[in-house]
Amino acid sequence: MAGDSGNNNGNSDGGSNRDEEVQIQIADSSKAATSSTHEVPIQNSPVKSWQWWLMVGVNMFFLIAGQTASTLLGRFYYNQGGNSKWMSTFVQTAGFPVLFIALFLFRSKTSSTQTVTSSPAPTISIPKITLIYVVLGLIIAADDLMYSYGLLYLPVSTYSLICASQLAFNAVFSYFLNAQKFTPLIFNSVVLLTFSASLLGVDEDSQGTTSISHGKYILGFLLTLGASATYSLILSLMQVTFEKVIKRETFSVVLNMQIYTALVATLASLVGLFASGEWMTLQGEMHAFQSGKLSYVMTLLWTAISWQVASVGVVGLIFVVSSLFSNVISTLALPIIPVFAVIFFHDKMDGVKIIAMLMAIWGFISYGHQLYVDGKKGRKTTVSVEETS
């Protein structure tokens, strides 16, 4: 999962009208212009208030800390004797009920400040949206399973650096599915992230000091790369769903997308756990866990909680800034994880890994600069429209 399935990619546009919920910006400006919802006052002000910056900082912390902790705990689970790929897949989405708290708090807040809407909300076909949730949930379950295999067969530092390629895949899928422009900065980011992942794929020393065979290392590399591509595809498909089916992208709608797709993914993981027979090995796995039974239970519990902390950060950043910014911050966390992997798991950090990490950071900066340029152009366009009107 490496990332959380709820955050969807897209370039933000300036300007929004009023309705009952907070508008989250969608990729295509021509499509975003057709949406009308209520903006938070502090987002509309020219100078962001300290509360806005505090919200951004807190959500960035949730995302980076949750993603880092969940990845490290996942590796710890395997290092201490855990071996169930389906259990590792299950905990990536099983903590989704935590999101109901955020959904309840947000709905309580909006119900107390609700204003008269200028236009009715678009009607959503229940069978159609249910089918979309089921399909996306099944894809997320398959994606999480690939990530579980990747984390089992790769050192966590190598794993996290390969996951950074999701931003490159994200740019490609967004170009074809979401009409995102392929600018020189984005192309530069794609090339850098591709080379970064390729370096780790051909570097034999990246296998680390574990007893994993070279064949399993290659399998782990391919599955992690495939999982990163699938995750990016999920983001683009969610973007299409918001634009073509739901036709609005508000905080509660984004939360609903996360909750119900996670529910399907969790049920699919349970089916896989029982169908594979791995459920019969869990009791023995718990008894053989090197840190003890309590540590086994707490590792799985905190892994699930950590994924949902990251998920709250994802949704929060989509809410207060934009979906693209949330995705970029998610990718920023990935080069940070190898540092902790060296400290806690004594992963080998050779020259090739350092070069790959620097290239991934460079790719992130290139993509982030494109975000800044797009946002600056959007603000100029908004000012021009307001002046002419």
GROMACS .gro file of C-alpha atoms in nm:
model
  389
    1MET     CA    1   0.000   0.000   0.000
    2ALA     CA    2   0.262   0.247   0.072
    3GLY     CA    3   0.069   0.491   0.053
    4ASP     CA    4  -0.270   0.514   0.120
    5SER     CA    5  -0.534   0.453  -0.139
    6GLY     CA    6  -0.748   0.746  -0.055
    7ASN     CA    7  -0.531   1.024  -0.183
    8ASN     CA    8  -0.592   1.097  -0.546
    9ASN     CA    9  -0.370   1.291  -0.782
   10GLY     CA   10  -0.459   1.609  -0.963
   11ASN     CA   11  -0.351   1.966  -1.025
   12SER     CA   12  -0.535   2.225  -0.817
   13ASP     CA   13  -0.726   2.510  -0.974
   14GLY     CA   14  -0.806   2.854  -0.839
   15GLY     CA   15  -1.152   2.976  -0.759
   16SER     CA   16  -1.457   2.801  -0.618
   17ASN     CA   17  -1.819   2.883  -0.543
   18ARG     CA   18  -2.051   2.799  -0.256
   19ASP     CA   19  -2.232   2.487  -0.138
   20GLU     CA   20  -2.263   2.282   0.180
   21GLU     CA   21  -1.918   2.124   0.199
   22VAL     CA   22  -1.555   2.212   0.142
   23GLN     CA   23  -1.441   2.173  -0.219
   24ILE     CA   24  -1.128   1.969  -0.281
   25GLN     CA   25  -0.960   2.077  -0.601
   26ILE     CA   26  -0.977   1.852  -0.909
   27ALA     CA   27  -0.721   1.811  -1.184
   28ASP     CA   28  -0.878   1.957  -1.495
   29SER     CA   29  -0.961   2.326  -1.467
   30SER     CA   30  -1.243   2.301  -1.718
   31LYS     CA   31  -1.402   2.029  -1.506
   32ALA     CA   32  -1.335   2.204  -1.178
   33ALA     CA   33  -1.515   2.510  -1.306
   34THR     CA   34  -1.841   2.315  -1.312
   35SER     CA   35  -1.822   2.235  -0.940
   36SER     CA   36  -1.964   2.463  -0.672
   37THR     CA   37  -1.911   2.414  -0.298
   38HIS     CA   38  -1.829   2.614   0.008
   39GLU     CA   39  -1.464   2.702   0.076
   40VAL     CA   40  -1.312   2.738   0.419
   41PRO     CA   41  -1.262   3.111   0.482
   42ILE     CA   42  -0.896   3.075   0.578
   43GLN     CA   43  -0.824   2.911   0.241
   44ASN     CA   44  -0.968   3.204   0.051
   45SER     CA   45  -0.772   3.472   0.235
   46PRO     CA   46  -0.462   3.604   0.054
   47VAL     CA   47  -0.246   3.550   0.361
   48LYS     CA   48  -0.289   3.208   0.521
   49SER     CA   49  -0.366   3.226   0.893
   50TRP     CA   50  -0.160   3.047   1.152
   51GLN     CA   51  -0.443   2.794   1.199
   52TRP     CA   52  -0.414   2.695   0.832
   53TRP     CA   53  -0.039   2.645   0.857
   54LEU     CA   54  -0.084   2.450   1.180
   55MET     CA   55  -0.333   2.218   1.008
   56VAL     CA   56  -0.093   2.165   0.718
   57GLY     CA   57   0.195   2.091   0.956
   58VAL     CA   58  -0.006   1.849   1.171
   59ASN     CA   59  -0.137   1.657   0.870
   60MET     CA   60   0.211   1.640   0.715
   61PHE     CA   61   0.336   1.496   1.045
   62PHE     CA   62   0.054   1.239   1.052
   63LEU     CA   63   0.128   1.129   0.695
   64ILE     CA   64   0.506   1.107   0.725
   65ALA     CA   65   0.507   0.957   1.075
   66GLY     CA   66   0.227   0.708   0.998
   67GLN     CA   67   0.381   0.592   0.672
   68THR     CA   68   0.729   0.561   0.825
   69ALA     CA   69   0.606   0.376   1.135
   70SER     CA   70   0.384   0.135   0.940
   71THR     CA   71   0.665   0.043   0.701
   72LEU     CA   72   0.917  -0.011   0.982
   73LEU     CA   73   0.665  -0.213   1.186
   74GLY     CA   74   0.589  -0.425   0.880
   75ARG     CA   75   0.957  -0.507   0.846
   76PHE     CA   76   0.982  -0.573   1.222
   77TYR     CA   77   0.695  -0.823   1.191
   78TYR     CA   78   0.892  -1.023   0.934
   79ASN     CA   79   1.224  -0.991   1.119
   80GLN     CA   80   1.076  -1.129   1.440
   81GLY     CA   81   0.940  -1.442   1.275
   82GLY     CA   82   0.613  -1.331   1.115
   83ASN     CA   83   0.561  -1.485   0.774
   84SER     CA   84   0.194  -1.440   0.680
   85LYS     CA   85   0.171  -1.224   0.368
   86TRP     CA   86  -0.208  -1.213   0.396
   87MET     CA   87  -0.195  -1.094   0.759
   88SER     CA   88   0.047  -0.822   0.653
   89THR     CA   89  -0.197  -0.731   0.376
   90PHE     CA   90  -0.494  -0.736   0.615
   91VAL     CA   91  -0.350  -0.487   0.866
   92GLN     CA   92  -0.287  -0.229   0.592
   93THR     CA   93  -0.659  -0.156   0.568
   94ALA     CA   94  -0.814  -0.321   0.877
   95GLY     CA   95  -0.791  -0.001   1.082
   96PHE     CA   96  -1.035   0.182   0.854
   97PRO     CA   97  -1.307   0.216   1.128
   98VAL     CA   98  -1.086   0.491   1.276
   99LEU     CA   99  -1.187   0.706   0.980
  100PHE     CA  100  -1.550   0.702   1.094
  101ILE     CA  101  -1.441   0.931   1.380
  102ALA     CA  102  -1.312   1.190   1.134
  103LEU     CA  103  -1.625   1.148   0.922
  104PHE     CA  104  -1.851   1.198   1.224
  105LEU     CA  105  -1.660   1.504   1.349
  106PHE     CA  106  -1.663   1.665   1.005
  107ARG     CA  107  -2.034   1.604   0.950
  108SER     CA  108  -2.111   1.742   1.297
  109LYS     CA  109  -1.913   2.056   1.217
  110THR     CA  110  -2.069   2.111   0.875
  111SER     CA  111  -2.422   2.048   1.002
  112SER     CA  112  -2.382   2.331   1.255
  113THR     CA  113  -2.250   2.577   0.995
  114GLN     CA  114  -2.450   2.463   0.693
  115THR     CA  115  -2.573   2.735   0.461
  116VAL     CA  116  -2.843   2.736   0.194
  117THR     CA  117  -2.701   2.579  -0.122
  118SER     CA  118  -2.711   2.757  -0.452
  119SER     CA  119  -2.758   2.436  -0.651
  120PRO     CA  120  -2.859   2.078  -0.565
  121ALA     CA  121  -2.588   1.813  -0.526
  122PRO     CA  122  -2.554   1.579  -0.823
  123THR     CA  123  -2.741   1.250  -0.799
  124ILE     CA  124  -2.514   0.946  -0.766
  125SER     CA  125  -2.618   0.603  -0.892
  126ILE     CA  126  -2.589   0.371  -0.590
  127PRO     CA  127  -2.531   0.051  -0.794
  128LYS     CA  128  -2.265   0.223  -1.002
  129ILE     CA  129  -2.074   0.370  -0.708
  130THR     CA  130  -2.103   0.039  -0.520
  131LEU     CA  131  -1.950  -0.144  -0.816
  132ILE     CA  132  -1.668   0.112  -0.830
  133TYR     CA  133  -1.597   0.072  -0.457
  134VAL     CA  134  -1.586  -0.307  -0.494
  135VAL     CA  135  -1.353  -0.300  -0.797
  136LEU     CA  136  -1.120  -0.042  -0.640
  137GLY     CA  137  -1.123  -0.233  -0.310
  138LEU     CA  138  -1.019  -0.555  -0.483
  139ILE     CA  139  -0.740  -0.375  -0.670
  140ILE     CA  140  -0.624  -0.221  -0.341
  141ALA     CA  141  -0.616  -0.567  -0.179
  142ALA     CA  142  -0.401  -0.701  -0.466
  143ASP     CA  143  -0.179  -0.395  -0.442
  144ASP     CA  144  -0.133  -0.440  -0.065
  145LEU     CA  145  -0.045  -0.806  -0.119
  146MET     CA  146   0.229  -0.710  -0.365
  147TYR     CA  147   0.363  -0.459  -0.114
  148SER     CA  148   0.362  -0.731   0.153
  149TYR     CA  149   0.572  -0.962  -0.063
  150GLY     CA  150   0.805  -0.675  -0.148
  151LEU     CA  151   0.861  -0.588   0.218
  152LEU     CA  152   0.926  -0.956   0.297
  153TYR     CA  153   1.187  -1.006   0.024
  154LEU     CA  154   1.362  -0.667   0.030
  155PRO     CA  155   1.556  -0.466   0.289
  156VAL     CA  156   1.329  -0.185   0.405
  157SER     CA  157   1.566   0.081   0.268
  158THR     CA  158   1.558  -0.072  -0.081
  159TYR     CA  159   1.183  -0.125  -0.058
  160SER     CA  160   1.107   0.236   0.030
  161LEU     CA  161   1.331   0.378  -0.243
  162ILE     CA  162   1.160   0.161  -0.506
  163CYS     CA  163   0.823   0.279  -0.375
  164ALA     CA  164   0.928   0.635  -0.459
  165SER     CA  165   0.879   0.541  -0.825
  166GLN     CA  166   0.503   0.571  -0.762
  167LEU     CA  167   0.531   0.943  -0.841
  168ALA     CA  168   0.671   0.864  -1.186
  169PHE     CA  169   0.392   0.613  -1.254
  170ASN     CA  170   0.146   0.865  -1.118
  171ALA     CA  171   0.256   1.123  -1.375
  172VAL     CA  172   0.218   0.872  -1.659
  173PHE     CA  173  -0.129   0.750  -1.558
  174SER     CA  174  -0.245   1.106  -1.489
  175TYR     CA  175  -0.136   1.205  -1.839
  176PHE     CA  176  -0.350   0.934  -2.001
  177LEU     CA  177  -0.646   0.918  -1.760
  178ASN     CA  178  -0.668   1.264  -1.603
  179ALA     CA  179  -0.544   1.491  -1.885
  180GLN     CA  180  -0.251   1.615  -1.679
  181LYS     CA  181   0.010   1.803  -1.880
  182PHE     CA  182   0.347   1.632  -1.920
  183THR     CA  183   0.580   1.929  -1.861
  184PRO     CA  184   0.962   1.924  -1.875
  185LEU     CA  185   0.976   1.928  -1.493
  186ILE     CA  186   0.746   1.627  -1.466
  187PHE     CA  187   0.939   1.447  -1.740
  188ASN     CA  188   1.261   1.517  -1.550
  189SER     CA  189   1.102   1.376  -1.234
  190VAL     CA  190   0.988   1.060  -1.416
  191VAL     CA  191   1.338   1.001  -1.560
  192LEU     CA  192   1.510   1.054  -1.224
  193LEU     CA  193   1.273   0.828  -1.031
  194THR     CA  194   1.298   0.561  -1.302
  195PHE     CA  195   1.678   0.565  -1.288
  196SER     CA  196   1.666   0.559  -0.908
  197ALA     CA  197   1.456   0.239  -0.908
  198SER     CA  198   1.666   0.087  -1.189
  199LEU     CA  199   1.988   0.136  -0.993
  200LEU     CA  200   1.845  -0.066  -0.706
  201GLY     CA  201   1.723  -0.334  -0.944
  202VAL     CA  202   2.065  -0.403  -1.093
  203ASP     CA  203   2.270  -0.350  -0.776
  204GLU     CA  204   2.346  -0.684  -0.614
  205ASP     CA  205   2.459  -0.518  -0.290
  206SER     CA  206   2.107  -0.379  -0.240
  207GLN     CA  207   2.004  -0.731  -0.146
  208GLY     CA  208   2.157  -0.658   0.193
  209THR     CA  209   2.279  -0.905   0.452
  210THR     CA  210   1.955  -1.106   0.478
  211SER     CA  211   1.924  -1.474   0.385
  212ILE     CA  212   1.687  -1.395   0.098
  213SER     CA  213   1.798  -1.555  -0.229
  214HIS     CA  214   1.876  -1.348  -0.536
  215GLY     CA  215   1.567  -1.489  -0.709
  216LYS     CA  216   1.339  -1.376  -0.426
  217TYR     CA  217   1.512  -1.037  -0.424
  218ILE     CA  218   1.429  -0.992  -0.795
  219LEU     CA  219   1.072  -1.109  -0.729
  220GLY     CA  220   1.043  -0.862  -0.442
  221PHE     CA  221   1.181  -0.584  -0.662
  222LEU     CA  222   0.934  -0.657  -0.943
  223LEU     CA  223   0.636  -0.691  -0.709
  224THR     CA  224   0.720  -0.366  -0.529
  225LEU     CA  225   0.761  -0.189  -0.861
  226GLY     CA  226   0.431  -0.339  -0.978
  227ALA     CA  227   0.264  -0.235  -0.652
  228SER     CA  228   0.387   0.124  -0.698
  229ALA     CA  229   0.246   0.128  -1.052
  230THR     CA  230  -0.085  -0.021  -0.933
  231TYR     CA  231  -0.110   0.231  -0.651
  232SER     CA  232  -0.065   0.515  -0.899
  233LEU     CA  233  -0.330   0.361  -1.122
  234ILE     CA  234  -0.567   0.349  -0.822
  235LEU     CA  235  -0.514   0.721  -0.763
  236SER     CA  236  -0.594   0.804  -1.124
  237LEU     CA  237  -0.902   0.579  -1.124
  238MET     CA  238  -1.023   0.752  -0.810
  239GLN     CA  239  -0.969   1.087  -0.981
  240VAL     CA  240  -1.180   0.970  -1.276
  241THR     CA  241  -1.449   0.853  -1.033
  242PHE     CA  242  -1.463   1.192  -0.865
  243GLU     CA  243  -1.480   1.374  -1.199
  244LYS     CA  244  -1.709   1.149  -1.404
  245VAL     CA  245  -1.929   0.967  -1.151
  246ILE     CA  246  -1.947   1.154  -0.819
  247LYS     CA  247  -1.881   1.492  -0.985
  248ARG     CA  248  -1.775   1.653  -0.662
  249GLU     CA  249  -1.474   1.605  -0.437
  250THR     CA  250  -1.548   1.710  -0.082
  251PHE     CA  251  -1.392   1.600   0.244
  252SER     CA  252  -1.673   1.360   0.334
  253VAL     CA  253  -1.679   1.215  -0.019
  254VAL     CA  254  -1.303   1.149  -0.005
  255LEU     CA  255  -1.346   0.986   0.338
  256ASN     CA  256  -1.629   0.769   0.208
  257MET     CA  257  -1.409   0.659  -0.082
  258GLN     CA  258  -1.135   0.556   0.163
  259ILE     CA  259  -1.367   0.385   0.409
  260TYR     CA  260  -1.566   0.171   0.166
  261THR     CA  261  -1.274   0.072  -0.057
  262ALA     CA  262  -1.079  -0.020   0.258
  263LEU     CA  263  -1.376  -0.227   0.377
  264VAL     CA  264  -1.375  -0.426   0.053
  265ALA     CA  265  -0.996  -0.463   0.063
  266THR     CA  266  -1.012  -0.585   0.424
  267LEU     CA  267  -1.278  -0.845   0.343
  268ALA     CA  268  -1.077  -0.960   0.040
  269SER     CA  269  -0.768  -0.996   0.262
  270LEU     CA  270  -0.966  -1.207   0.509
  271VAL     CA  271  -1.084  -1.432   0.227
  272GLY     CA  272  -0.724  -1.467   0.109
  273LEU     CA  273  -0.606  -1.541   0.463
  274PHE     CA  274  -0.850  -1.830   0.503
  275ALA     CA  275  -0.836  -1.955   0.142
  276SER     CA  276  -0.455  -1.976   0.150
  277GLY     CA  277  -0.457  -2.168   0.479
  278GLU     CA  278  -0.229  -1.911   0.644
  279TRP     CA  279  -0.484  -1.864   0.923
  280MET     CA  280  -0.387  -2.208   1.057
  281THR     CA  281  -0.026  -2.095   1.106
  282LEU     CA  282  -0.107  -1.775   1.296
  283GLN     CA  283  -0.119  -1.934   1.643
  284GLY     CA  284   0.218  -2.102   1.590
  285GLU     CA  285   0.353  -1.779   1.443
  286MET     CA  286   0.246  -1.588   1.755
  287HIS     CA  287   0.410  -1.842   1.989
  288ALA     CA  288   0.732  -1.839   1.784
  289PHE     CA  289   0.748  -1.459   1.761
  290GLN     CA  290   1.089  -1.368   1.899
  291SER     CA  291   0.967  -1.070   2.102
  292GLY     CA  292   0.680  -1.264   2.258
  293LYS     CA  293   0.305  -1.302   2.216
  294LEU     CA  294   0.218  -0.957   2.345
  295SER     CA  295   0.471  -0.800   2.109
  296TYR     CA  296   0.316  -0.995   1.821
  297VAL     CA  297  -0.032  -0.862   1.892
  298MET     CA  298   0.090  -0.507   1.955
  299THR     CA  299   0.298  -0.508   1.635
  300LEU     CA  300  -0.004  -0.595   1.425
  301LEU     CA  301  -0.227  -0.353   1.616
  302TRP     CA  302   0.010  -0.057   1.584
  303THR     CA  303   0.080  -0.138   1.221
  304ALA     CA  304  -0.292  -0.110   1.148
  305ILE     CA  305  -0.319   0.211   1.352
  306SER     CA  306  -0.012   0.360   1.182
  307TRP     CA  307  -0.159   0.302   0.837
  308GLN     CA  308  -0.475   0.485   0.942
  309VAL     CA  309  -0.278   0.771   1.097
  310ALA     CA  310  -0.111   0.809   0.758
  311SER     CA  311  -0.454   0.786   0.597
  312VAL     CA  312  -0.588   1.069   0.814
  313GLY     CA  313  -0.285   1.277   0.711
  314VAL     CA  314  -0.357   1.204   0.346
  315VAL     CA  315  -0.720   1.311   0.371
  316GLY     CA  316  -0.631   1.612   0.584
  317LEU     CA  317  -0.383   1.743   0.328
  318ILE     CA  318  -0.636   1.690   0.049
  319PHE     CA  319  -0.882   1.887   0.261
  320VAL     CA  320  -0.665   2.188   0.351
  321VAL     CA  321  -0.436   2.207   0.044
  322SER     CA  322  -0.488   1.980  -0.257
  323SER     CA  323  -0.476   1.617  -0.363
  324LEU     CA  324  -0.152   1.657  -0.559
  325PHE     CA  325   0.023   1.813  -0.259
  326SER     CA  326  -0.089   1.520  -0.045
  327ASN     CA  327   0.058   1.272  -0.293
  328VAL     CA  328   0.388   1.461  -0.315
  329ILE     CA  329   0.425   1.465   0.065
  330SER     CA  330   0.349   1.093   0.068
  331THR     CA  331   0.639   1.040  -0.172
  332LEU     CA  332   0.864   1.268   0.033
  333ALA     CA  333   0.835   1.028   0.327
  334LEU     CA  334   0.979   0.739   0.126
  335PRO     CA  335   1.344   0.858   0.105
  336ILE     CA  336   1.330   0.927   0.482
  337ILE     CA  337   1.257   0.564   0.571
  338PRO     CA  338   1.604   0.428   0.469
  339VAL     CA  339   1.763   0.648   0.737
  340PHE     CA  340   1.552   0.479   1.006
  341ALA     CA  341   1.612   0.139   0.844
  342VAL     CA  342   1.988   0.184   0.890
  343ILE     CA  343   1.935   0.280   1.256
  344PHE     CA  344   1.682   0.012   1.359
  345PHE     CA  345   1.749  -0.277   1.120
  346HIS     CA  346   2.115  -0.209   1.033
  347ASP     CA  347   2.041  -0.206   0.661
  348LYS     CA  348   2.347  -0.158   0.446
  349MET     CA  349   2.358   0.193   0.297
  350ASP     CA  350   2.614   0.169   0.017
  351GLY     CA  351   2.704   0.423  -0.249
  352VAL     CA  352   2.444   0.302  -0.497
  353LYS     CA  353   2.162   0.337  -0.243
  354ILE     CA  354   2.279   0.686  -0.152
  355ILE     CA  355   2.285   0.787  -0.520
  356ALA     CA  356   1.939   0.632  -0.569
  357MET     CA  357   1.807   0.821  -0.266
  358LEU     CA  358   1.952   1.152  -0.389
  359MET     CA  359   1.800   1.094  -0.733
  360ALA     CA  360   1.463   1.018  -0.574
  361ILE     CA  361   1.483   1.340  -0.370
  362TRP     CA  362   1.582   1.534  -0.682
  363GLY     CA  363   1.287   1.383  -0.866
  364PHE     CA  364   1.058   1.481  -0.579
  365ILE     CA  365   1.187   1.840  -0.582
  366SER     CA  366   1.135   1.859  -0.959
  367TYR     CA  367   0.776   1.738  -0.925
  368GLY     CA  368   0.717   1.966  -0.627
  369HIS     CA  369   0.847   2.267  -0.820
  370GLN     CA  370   0.597   2.191  -1.097
  371LEU     CA  371   0.326   2.193  -0.830
  372TYR     CA  372   0.447   2.536  -0.716
  373VAL     CA  373   0.450   2.668  -1.074
  374ASP     CA  374   0.098   2.537  -1.139
  375GLY     CA  375  -0.028   2.691  -0.816
  376LYS     CA  376   0.130   3.026  -0.901
  377LYS     CA  377  -0.031   3.026  -1.246
  378GLY     CA  378  -0.365   2.931  -1.090
  379ARG     CA  379  -0.347   3.225  -0.848
  380LYS     CA  380  -0.262   3.466  -1.131
  381THR     CA  381  -0.555   3.336  -1.335
  382THR     CA  382  -0.789   3.381  -1.039
  383VAL     CA  383  -0.672   3.738  -0.982
  384SER     CA  384  -0.718   3.819  -1.354
  385VAL     CA  385  -1.070   3.678  -1.356
  386GLU     CA  386  -1.164   3.873  -1.044
  387GLU     CA  387  -1.023   4.197  -1.188
  388THR     CA  388  -1.211   4.160  -1.516
  389SER     CA  389  -1.535   4.077  -1.339
   0.00000   0.00000   0.00000
